[in-house]
mmCIF file of C-alpha atoms and ligand atoms in Angstrom:
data_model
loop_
_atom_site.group_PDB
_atom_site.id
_atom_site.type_symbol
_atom_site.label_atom_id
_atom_site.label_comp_id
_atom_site.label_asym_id
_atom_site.label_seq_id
_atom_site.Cartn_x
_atom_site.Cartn_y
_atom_site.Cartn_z
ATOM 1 C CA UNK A 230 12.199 4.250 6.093
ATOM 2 C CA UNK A 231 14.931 5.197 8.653
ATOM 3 C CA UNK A 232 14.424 1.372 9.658
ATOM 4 C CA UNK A 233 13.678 2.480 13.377
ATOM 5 C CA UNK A 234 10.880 -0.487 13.327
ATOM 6 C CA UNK A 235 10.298 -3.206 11.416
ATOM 7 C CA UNK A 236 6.909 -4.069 13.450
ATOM 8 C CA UNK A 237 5.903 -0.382 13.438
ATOM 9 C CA UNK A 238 6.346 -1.214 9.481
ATOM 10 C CA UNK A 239 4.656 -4.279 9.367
ATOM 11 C CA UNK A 240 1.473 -2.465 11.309
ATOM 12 C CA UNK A 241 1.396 -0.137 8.806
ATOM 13 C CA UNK A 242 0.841 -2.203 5.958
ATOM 14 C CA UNK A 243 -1.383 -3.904 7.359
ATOM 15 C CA UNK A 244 -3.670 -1.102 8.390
ATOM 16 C CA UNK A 245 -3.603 -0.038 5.535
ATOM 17 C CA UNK A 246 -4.699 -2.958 4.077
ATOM 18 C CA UNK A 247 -7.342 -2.976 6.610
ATOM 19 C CA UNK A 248 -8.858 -0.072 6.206
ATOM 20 C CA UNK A 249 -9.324 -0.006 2.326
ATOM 21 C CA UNK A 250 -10.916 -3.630 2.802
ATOM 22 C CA UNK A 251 -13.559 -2.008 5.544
ATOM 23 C CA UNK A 252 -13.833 1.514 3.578
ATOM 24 C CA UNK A 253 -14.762 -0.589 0.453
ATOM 25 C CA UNK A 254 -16.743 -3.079 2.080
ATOM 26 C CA UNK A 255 -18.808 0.037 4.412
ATOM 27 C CA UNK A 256 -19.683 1.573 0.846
ATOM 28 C CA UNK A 257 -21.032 -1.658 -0.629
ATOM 29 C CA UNK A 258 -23.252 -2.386 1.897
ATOM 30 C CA UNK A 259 -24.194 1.004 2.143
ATOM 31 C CA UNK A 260 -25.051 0.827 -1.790
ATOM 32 C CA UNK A 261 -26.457 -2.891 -1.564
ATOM 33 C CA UNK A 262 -28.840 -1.304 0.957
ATOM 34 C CA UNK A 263 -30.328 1.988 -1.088
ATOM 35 C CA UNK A 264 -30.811 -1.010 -3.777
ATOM 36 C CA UNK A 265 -27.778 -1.317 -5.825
ATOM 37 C CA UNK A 266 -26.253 -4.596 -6.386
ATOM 38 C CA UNK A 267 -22.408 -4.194 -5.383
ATOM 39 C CA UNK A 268 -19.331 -5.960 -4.146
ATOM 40 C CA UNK A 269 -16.194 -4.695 -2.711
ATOM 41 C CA UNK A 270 -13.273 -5.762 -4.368
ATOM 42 C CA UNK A 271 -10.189 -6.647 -1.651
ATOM 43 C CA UNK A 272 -7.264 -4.790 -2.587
ATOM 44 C CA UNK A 273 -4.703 -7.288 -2.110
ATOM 45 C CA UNK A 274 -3.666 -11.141 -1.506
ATOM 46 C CA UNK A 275 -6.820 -11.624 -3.998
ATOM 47 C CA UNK A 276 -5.598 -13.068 -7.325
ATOM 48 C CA UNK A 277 -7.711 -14.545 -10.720
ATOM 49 C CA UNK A 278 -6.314 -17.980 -9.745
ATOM 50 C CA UNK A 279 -7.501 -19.564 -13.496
ATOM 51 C CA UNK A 280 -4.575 -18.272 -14.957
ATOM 52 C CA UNK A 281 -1.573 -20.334 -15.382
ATOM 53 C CA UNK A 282 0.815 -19.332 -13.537
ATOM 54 C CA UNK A 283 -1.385 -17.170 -11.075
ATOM 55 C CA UNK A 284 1.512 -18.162 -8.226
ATOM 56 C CA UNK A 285 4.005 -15.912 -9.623
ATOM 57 C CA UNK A 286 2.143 -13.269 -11.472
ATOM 58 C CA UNK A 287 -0.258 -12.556 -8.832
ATOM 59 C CA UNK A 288 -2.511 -10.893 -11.498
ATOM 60 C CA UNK A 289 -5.553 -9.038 -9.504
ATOM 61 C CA UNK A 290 -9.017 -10.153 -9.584
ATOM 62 C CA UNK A 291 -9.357 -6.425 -11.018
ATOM 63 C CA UNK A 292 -6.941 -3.817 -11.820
ATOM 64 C CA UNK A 293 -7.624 -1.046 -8.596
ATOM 65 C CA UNK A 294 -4.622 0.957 -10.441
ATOM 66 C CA UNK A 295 -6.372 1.264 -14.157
ATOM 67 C CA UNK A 296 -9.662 2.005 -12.273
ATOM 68 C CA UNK A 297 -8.617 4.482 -9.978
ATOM 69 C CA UNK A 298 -6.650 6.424 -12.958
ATOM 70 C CA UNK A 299 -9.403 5.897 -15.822
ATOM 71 C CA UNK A 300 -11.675 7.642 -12.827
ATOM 72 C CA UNK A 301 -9.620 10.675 -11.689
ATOM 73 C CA UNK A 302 -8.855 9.533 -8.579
ATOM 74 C CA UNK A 303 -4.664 9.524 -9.085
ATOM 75 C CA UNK A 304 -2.092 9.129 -12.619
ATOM 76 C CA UNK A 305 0.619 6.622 -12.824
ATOM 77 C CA UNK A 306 4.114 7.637 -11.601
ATOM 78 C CA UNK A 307 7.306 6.021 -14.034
ATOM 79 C CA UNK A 308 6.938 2.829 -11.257
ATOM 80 C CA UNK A 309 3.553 2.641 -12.424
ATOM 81 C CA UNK A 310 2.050 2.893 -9.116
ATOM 82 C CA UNK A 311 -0.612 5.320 -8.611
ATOM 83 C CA UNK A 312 -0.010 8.323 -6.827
ATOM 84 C CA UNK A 313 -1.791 11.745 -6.006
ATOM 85 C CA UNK A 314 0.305 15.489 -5.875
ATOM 86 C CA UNK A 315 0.911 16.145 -2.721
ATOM 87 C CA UNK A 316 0.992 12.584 -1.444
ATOM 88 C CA UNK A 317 3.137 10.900 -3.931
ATOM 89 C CA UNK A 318 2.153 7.219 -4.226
ATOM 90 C CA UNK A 319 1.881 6.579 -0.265
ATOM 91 C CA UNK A 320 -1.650 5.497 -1.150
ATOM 92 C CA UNK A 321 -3.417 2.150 -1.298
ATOM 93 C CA UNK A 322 -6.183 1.399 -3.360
ATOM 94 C CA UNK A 323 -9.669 -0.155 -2.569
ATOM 95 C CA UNK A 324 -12.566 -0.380 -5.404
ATOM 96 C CA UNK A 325 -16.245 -1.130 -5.272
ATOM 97 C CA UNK A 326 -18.174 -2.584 -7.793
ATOM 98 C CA UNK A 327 -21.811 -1.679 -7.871
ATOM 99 C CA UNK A 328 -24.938 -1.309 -10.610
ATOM 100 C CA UNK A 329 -25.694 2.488 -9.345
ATOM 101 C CA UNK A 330 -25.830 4.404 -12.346
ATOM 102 C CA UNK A 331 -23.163 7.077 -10.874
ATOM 103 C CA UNK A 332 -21.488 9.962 -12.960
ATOM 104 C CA UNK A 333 -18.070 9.356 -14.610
ATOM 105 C CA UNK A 334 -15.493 11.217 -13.219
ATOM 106 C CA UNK A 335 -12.445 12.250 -15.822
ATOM 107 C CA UNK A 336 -9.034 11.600 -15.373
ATOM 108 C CA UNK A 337 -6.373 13.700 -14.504
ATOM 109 C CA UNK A 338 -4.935 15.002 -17.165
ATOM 110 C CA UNK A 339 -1.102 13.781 -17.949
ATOM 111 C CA UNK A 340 0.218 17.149 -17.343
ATOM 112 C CA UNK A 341 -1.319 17.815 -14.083
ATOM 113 C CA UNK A 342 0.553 13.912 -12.545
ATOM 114 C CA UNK A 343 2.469 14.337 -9.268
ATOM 115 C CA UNK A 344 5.266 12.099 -11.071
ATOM 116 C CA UNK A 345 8.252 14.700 -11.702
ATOM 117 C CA UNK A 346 9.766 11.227 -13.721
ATOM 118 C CA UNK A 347 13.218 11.751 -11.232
ATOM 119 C CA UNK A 348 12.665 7.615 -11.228
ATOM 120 C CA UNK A 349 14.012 7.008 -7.299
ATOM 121 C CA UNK A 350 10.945 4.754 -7.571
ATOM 122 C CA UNK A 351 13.700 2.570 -9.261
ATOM 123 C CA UNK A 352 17.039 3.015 -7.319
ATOM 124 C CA UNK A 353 14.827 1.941 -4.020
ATOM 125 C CA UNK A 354 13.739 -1.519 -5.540
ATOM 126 C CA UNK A 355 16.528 -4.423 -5.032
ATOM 127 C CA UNK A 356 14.736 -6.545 -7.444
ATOM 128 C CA UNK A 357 15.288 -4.309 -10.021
ATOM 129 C CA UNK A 358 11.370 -4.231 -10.581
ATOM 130 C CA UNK A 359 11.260 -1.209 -12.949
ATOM 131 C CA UNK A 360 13.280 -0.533 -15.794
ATOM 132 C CA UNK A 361 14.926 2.652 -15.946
ATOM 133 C CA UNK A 362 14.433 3.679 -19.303
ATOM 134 C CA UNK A 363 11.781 0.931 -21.400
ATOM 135 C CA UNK A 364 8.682 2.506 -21.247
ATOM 136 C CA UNK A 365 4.967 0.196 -21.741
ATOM 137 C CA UNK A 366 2.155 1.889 -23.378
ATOM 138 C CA UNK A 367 -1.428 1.525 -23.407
ATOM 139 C CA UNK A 368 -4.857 2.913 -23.765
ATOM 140 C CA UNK A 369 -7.270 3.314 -21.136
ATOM 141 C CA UNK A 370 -10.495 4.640 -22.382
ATOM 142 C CA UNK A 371 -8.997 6.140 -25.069
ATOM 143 C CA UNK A 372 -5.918 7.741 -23.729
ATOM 144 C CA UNK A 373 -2.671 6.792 -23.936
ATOM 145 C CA UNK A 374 -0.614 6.379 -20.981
ATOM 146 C CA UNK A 375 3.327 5.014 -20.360
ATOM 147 C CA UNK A 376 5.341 3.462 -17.054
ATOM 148 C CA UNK A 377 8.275 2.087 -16.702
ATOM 149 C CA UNK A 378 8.053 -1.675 -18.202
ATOM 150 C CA UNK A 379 7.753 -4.076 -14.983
ATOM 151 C CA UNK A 380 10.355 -6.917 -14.941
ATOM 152 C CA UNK A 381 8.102 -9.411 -13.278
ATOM 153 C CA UNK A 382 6.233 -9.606 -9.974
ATOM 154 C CA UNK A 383 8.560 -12.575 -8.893
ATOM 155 C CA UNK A 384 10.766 -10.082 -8.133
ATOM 156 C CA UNK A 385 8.834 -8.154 -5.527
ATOM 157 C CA UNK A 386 7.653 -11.710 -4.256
ATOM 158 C CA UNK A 387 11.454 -12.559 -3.554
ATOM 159 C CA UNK A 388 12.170 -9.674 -2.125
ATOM 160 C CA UNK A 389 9.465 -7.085 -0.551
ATOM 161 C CA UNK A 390 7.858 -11.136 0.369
ATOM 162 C CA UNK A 391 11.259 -10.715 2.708
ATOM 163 C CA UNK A 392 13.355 -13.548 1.451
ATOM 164 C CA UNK A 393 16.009 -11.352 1.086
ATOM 165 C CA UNK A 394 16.652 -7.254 0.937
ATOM 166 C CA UNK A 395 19.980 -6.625 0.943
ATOM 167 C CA UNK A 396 20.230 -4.167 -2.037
ATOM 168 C CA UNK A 397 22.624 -5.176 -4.908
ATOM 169 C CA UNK A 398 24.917 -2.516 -3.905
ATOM 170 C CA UNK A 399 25.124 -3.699 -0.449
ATOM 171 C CA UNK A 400 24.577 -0.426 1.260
ATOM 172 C CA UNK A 401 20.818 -0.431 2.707
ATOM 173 C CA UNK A 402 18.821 -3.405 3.170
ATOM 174 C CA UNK A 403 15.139 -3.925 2.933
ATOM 175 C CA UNK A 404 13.422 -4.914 6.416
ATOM 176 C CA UNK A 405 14.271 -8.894 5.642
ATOM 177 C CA UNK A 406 17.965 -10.013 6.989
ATOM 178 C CA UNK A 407 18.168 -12.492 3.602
ATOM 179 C CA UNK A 408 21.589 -12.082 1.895
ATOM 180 C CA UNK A 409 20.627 -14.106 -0.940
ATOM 181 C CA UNK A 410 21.740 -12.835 -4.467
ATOM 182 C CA UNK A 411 19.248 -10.886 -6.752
ATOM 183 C CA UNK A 412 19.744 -12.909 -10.418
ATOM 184 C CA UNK A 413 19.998 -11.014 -13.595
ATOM 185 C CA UNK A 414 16.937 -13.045 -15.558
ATOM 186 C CA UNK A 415 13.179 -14.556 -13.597
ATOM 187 C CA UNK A 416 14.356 -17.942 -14.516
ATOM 188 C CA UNK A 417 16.951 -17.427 -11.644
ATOM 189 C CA UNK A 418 15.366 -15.170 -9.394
ATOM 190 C CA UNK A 419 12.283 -18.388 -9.499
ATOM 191 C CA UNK A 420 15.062 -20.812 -8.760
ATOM 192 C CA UNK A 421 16.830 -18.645 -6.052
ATOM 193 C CA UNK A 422 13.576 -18.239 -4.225
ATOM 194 C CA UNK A 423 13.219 -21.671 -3.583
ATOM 195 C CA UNK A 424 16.675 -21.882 -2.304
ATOM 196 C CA UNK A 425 16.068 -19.054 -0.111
ATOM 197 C CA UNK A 426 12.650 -20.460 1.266
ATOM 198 C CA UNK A 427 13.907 -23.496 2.659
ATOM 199 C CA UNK A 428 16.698 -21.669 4.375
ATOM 200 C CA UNK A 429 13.986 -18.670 5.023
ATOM 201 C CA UNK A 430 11.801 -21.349 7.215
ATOM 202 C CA UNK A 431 14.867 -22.207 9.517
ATOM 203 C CA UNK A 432 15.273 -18.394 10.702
ATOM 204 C CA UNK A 433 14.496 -18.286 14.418
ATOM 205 C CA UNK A 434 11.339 -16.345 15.587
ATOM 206 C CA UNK A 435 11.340 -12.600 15.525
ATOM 207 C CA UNK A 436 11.661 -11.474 19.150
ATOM 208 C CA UNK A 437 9.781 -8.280 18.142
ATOM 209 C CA UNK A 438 6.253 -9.802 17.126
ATOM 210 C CA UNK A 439 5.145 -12.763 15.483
ATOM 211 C CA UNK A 440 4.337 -10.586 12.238
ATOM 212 C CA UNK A 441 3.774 -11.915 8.822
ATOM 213 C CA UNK A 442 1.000 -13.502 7.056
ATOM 214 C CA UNK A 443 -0.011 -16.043 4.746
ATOM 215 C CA UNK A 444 -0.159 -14.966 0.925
ATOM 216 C CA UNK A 445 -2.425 -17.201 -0.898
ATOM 217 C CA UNK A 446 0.773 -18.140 -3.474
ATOM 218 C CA UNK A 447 2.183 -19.302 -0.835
ATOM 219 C CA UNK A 448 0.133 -21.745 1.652
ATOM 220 C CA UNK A 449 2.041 -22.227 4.253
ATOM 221 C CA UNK A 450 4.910 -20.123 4.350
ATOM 222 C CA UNK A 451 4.720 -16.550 6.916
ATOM 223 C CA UNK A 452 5.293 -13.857 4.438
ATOM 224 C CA UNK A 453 6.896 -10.791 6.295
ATOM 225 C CA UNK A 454 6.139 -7.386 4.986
ATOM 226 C CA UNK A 455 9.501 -5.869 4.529
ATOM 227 C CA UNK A 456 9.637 -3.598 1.546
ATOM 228 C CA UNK A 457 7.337 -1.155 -0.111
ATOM 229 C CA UNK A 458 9.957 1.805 -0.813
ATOM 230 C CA UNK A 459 8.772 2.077 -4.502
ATOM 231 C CA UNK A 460 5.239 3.333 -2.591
ATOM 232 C CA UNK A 461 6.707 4.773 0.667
ATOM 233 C CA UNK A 462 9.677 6.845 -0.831
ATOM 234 C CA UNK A 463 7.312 9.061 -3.225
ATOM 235 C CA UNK A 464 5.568 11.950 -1.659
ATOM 236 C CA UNK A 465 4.247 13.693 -4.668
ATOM 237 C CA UNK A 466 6.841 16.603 -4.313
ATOM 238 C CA UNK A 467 10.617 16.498 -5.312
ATOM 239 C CA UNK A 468 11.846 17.687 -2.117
ATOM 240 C CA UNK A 469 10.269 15.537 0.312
ATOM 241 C CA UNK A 470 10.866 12.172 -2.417
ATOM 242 C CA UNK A 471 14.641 13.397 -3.006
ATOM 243 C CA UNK A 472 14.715 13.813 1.548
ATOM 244 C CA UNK A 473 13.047 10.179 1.825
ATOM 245 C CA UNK A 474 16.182 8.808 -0.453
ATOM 246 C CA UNK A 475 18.541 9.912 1.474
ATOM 247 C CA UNK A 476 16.709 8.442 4.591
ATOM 248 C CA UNK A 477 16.624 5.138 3.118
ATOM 249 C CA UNK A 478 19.619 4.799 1.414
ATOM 250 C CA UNK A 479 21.656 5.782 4.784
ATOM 251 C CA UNK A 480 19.493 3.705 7.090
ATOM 252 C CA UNK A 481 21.537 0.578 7.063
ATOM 253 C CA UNK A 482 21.452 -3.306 7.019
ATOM 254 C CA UNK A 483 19.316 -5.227 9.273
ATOM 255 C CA UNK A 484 20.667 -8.679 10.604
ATOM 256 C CA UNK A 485 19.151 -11.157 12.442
ATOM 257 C CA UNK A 486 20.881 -12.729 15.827
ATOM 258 C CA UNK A 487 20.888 -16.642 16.481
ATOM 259 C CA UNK A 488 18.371 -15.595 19.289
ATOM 260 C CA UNK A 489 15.860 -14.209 16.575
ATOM 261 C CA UNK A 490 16.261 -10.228 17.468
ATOM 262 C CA UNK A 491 16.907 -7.981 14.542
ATOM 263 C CA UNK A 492 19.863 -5.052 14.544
ATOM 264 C CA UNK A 493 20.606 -2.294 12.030
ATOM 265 C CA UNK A 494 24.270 -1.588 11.077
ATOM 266 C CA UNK A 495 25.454 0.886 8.767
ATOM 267 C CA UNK A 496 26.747 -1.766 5.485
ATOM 268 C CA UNK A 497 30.810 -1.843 6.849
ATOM 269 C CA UNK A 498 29.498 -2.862 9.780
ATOM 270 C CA UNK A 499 26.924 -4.747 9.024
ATOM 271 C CA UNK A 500 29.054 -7.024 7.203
ATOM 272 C CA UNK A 501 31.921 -7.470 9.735
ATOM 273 C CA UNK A 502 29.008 -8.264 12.538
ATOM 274 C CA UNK A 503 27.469 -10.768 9.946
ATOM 275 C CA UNK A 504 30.803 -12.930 9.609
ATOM 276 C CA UNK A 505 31.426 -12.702 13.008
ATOM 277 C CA UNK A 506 28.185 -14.691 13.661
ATOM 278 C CA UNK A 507 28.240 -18.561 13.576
ATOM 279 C CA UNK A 508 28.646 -20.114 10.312
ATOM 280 C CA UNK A 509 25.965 -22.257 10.829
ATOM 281 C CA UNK A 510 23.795 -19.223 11.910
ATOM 282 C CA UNK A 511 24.697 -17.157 8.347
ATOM 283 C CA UNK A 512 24.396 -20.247 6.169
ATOM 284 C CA UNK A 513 20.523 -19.841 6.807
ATOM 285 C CA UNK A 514 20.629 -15.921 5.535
ATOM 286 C CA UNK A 515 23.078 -16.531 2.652
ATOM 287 C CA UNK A 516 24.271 -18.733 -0.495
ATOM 288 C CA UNK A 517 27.848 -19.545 -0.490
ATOM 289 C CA UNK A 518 29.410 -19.377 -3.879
ATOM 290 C CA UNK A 519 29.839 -23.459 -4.253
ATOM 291 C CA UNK A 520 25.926 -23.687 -3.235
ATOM 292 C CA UNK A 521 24.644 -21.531 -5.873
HETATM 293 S S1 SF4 B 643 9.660 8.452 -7.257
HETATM 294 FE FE1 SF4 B 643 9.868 10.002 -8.883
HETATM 295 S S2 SF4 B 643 9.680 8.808 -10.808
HETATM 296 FE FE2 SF4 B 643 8.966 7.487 -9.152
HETATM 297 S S3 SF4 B 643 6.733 7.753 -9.159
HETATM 298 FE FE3 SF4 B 643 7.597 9.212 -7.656
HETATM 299 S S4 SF4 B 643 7.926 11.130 -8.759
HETATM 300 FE FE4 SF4 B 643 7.616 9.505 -10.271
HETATM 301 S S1 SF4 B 644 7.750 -3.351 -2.915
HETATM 302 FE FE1 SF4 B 644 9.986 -3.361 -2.836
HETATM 303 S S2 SF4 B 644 10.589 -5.167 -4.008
HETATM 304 FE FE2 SF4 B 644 8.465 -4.756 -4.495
HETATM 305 S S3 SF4 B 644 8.584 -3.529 -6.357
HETATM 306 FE FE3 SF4 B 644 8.468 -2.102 -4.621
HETATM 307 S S4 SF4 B 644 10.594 -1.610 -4.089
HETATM 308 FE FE4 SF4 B 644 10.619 -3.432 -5.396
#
């Protein structure tokens, strides 16, 4: 979060991602073999692709968030991400589903979440994915829970997808070097995407790694994995969420040089070293006004 390493970051996610796949997919065998019938359920980048739309929505082949709170295993925090005491919502999910008759576990009960509701979750996001006040509601085997209403998964596509992360208020950046506005309504936040991926696909190479990887709603195009502070920022206790903040929010804006290495400014800065580089250079990272 203090933006020390963007491939340190990537890793990360992706070991994380790797490990839930081979946790999930140990205990299926391992339940396939003592006679059970069961499948492991990939936790991301897997999508029910017969619904229209699927590209944007990205709606999960199951729900690992409903399952892992209807079973005990976490509660929602206000961003609606799952999240444990103690470890916030620095978690990611894997599920297994198998015909062994196993015992139900209950869920935690609402007063017992990690989520103190101080809604950082929120400030963190540059696509404005949460709302800070509009609640959803719904039942889950019988019991009502609320979030924070979502405000549409294009938005974490355009952004933690690392088109662009320069926050709103121009003072921290995601992990992606894109300038690009962040439009009011999904309408314009679809139609500023595809501005920003053609202009995405003419950055030069990262000098770090390679990184990246290719999201199935979106052959063809290296996704780079530069967000995740509504997960990262939340360590199940105020002081250590309210500490992570303040690490973020100071940690600067990260541009990209014409020779494809990245550097972190704090946002003054940033900005004079960004129109200092080549026009030609910041065209690729930004919309001028007349372009929009
Ligand atoms: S950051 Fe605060 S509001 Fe958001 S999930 Fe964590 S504890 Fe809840
Ligand atoms: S990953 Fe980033 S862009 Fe996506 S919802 Fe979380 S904070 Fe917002």
């Amino acid at each position: 979060m203090s933006k020390k390493s963007f491939a340190k970051h990537e890793e990360n996610r992706f070991d994380l991602n790797y490990r839930s796949v081979k946790i999930s997919n140990d205990l299926a065998s391992w339940l396939s073999e003592k006679g059970y019938e069961s499948k492991r359920i990939i936790s991301n980048n897997n999508y029910k692709k017969e619904i229209k739309g699927w590209k944007a929505d990205m709606p999960p082949k199951l729900s690992h968030r409903y399952v892992a709170v209807a079973s005990g295993v976490g509660s929602f925090g206000w961003s609606g991400n799952v999240g444990m005491k103690g470890i916030g919502t620095t978690i990611l999910l894997g599920t297994v589903v198998t015909t062994a008759e196993l015992e139900p576990t209950k869920p935690i009960p609402l007063e017992e979440s990690f989520c103190t509701r101080c809604k950082l979750c929120t400030q963190v996001c540059s696509a404005s994915m949460f709302s800070k006040d509009k609640e959803v509601k719904f039942s889950l085997g019988g019991i009502e829970y609320t979030h924070a209403a979502r405000n549409g998964y294009v938005r974490c596509q355009y952004v933690c997808g690392g088109f662009t992360g320069l926050h709103p208020n121009d003072k921290f950046s995601t992990w992606s070097p894109g300038r690009f506005p962040i439009p009011e309504t999904n309408l314009e936040i679809y139609k500023m995407m595809g501005k920003a991926l053609r202009r995405y696909q003419t950055w030069p190479e990262r000098t770090d790694r390679k990184g990246g990887y290719i999201n199935q709603s979106a052959p063809g195009v290296n996704i780079r994995l530069t967000c995740g502070f509504c997960q990262n920022i939340c360590w199940g206790n105020p002081k250590e969420t309210s500490e992570n903040y303040r690490i973020l929010t100071e940690s600067g804006c990260l541009i990209q040089n014409p020779d494809g290495s990245m550097v972190v400014f704090p946002p003054e800065e940033a900005k004079e070293y960004f129109n200092a580089l080549p026009v030609k250079h910041r065209r690729k990272y930004q919309i001028e006004k007349s372009a929009k």
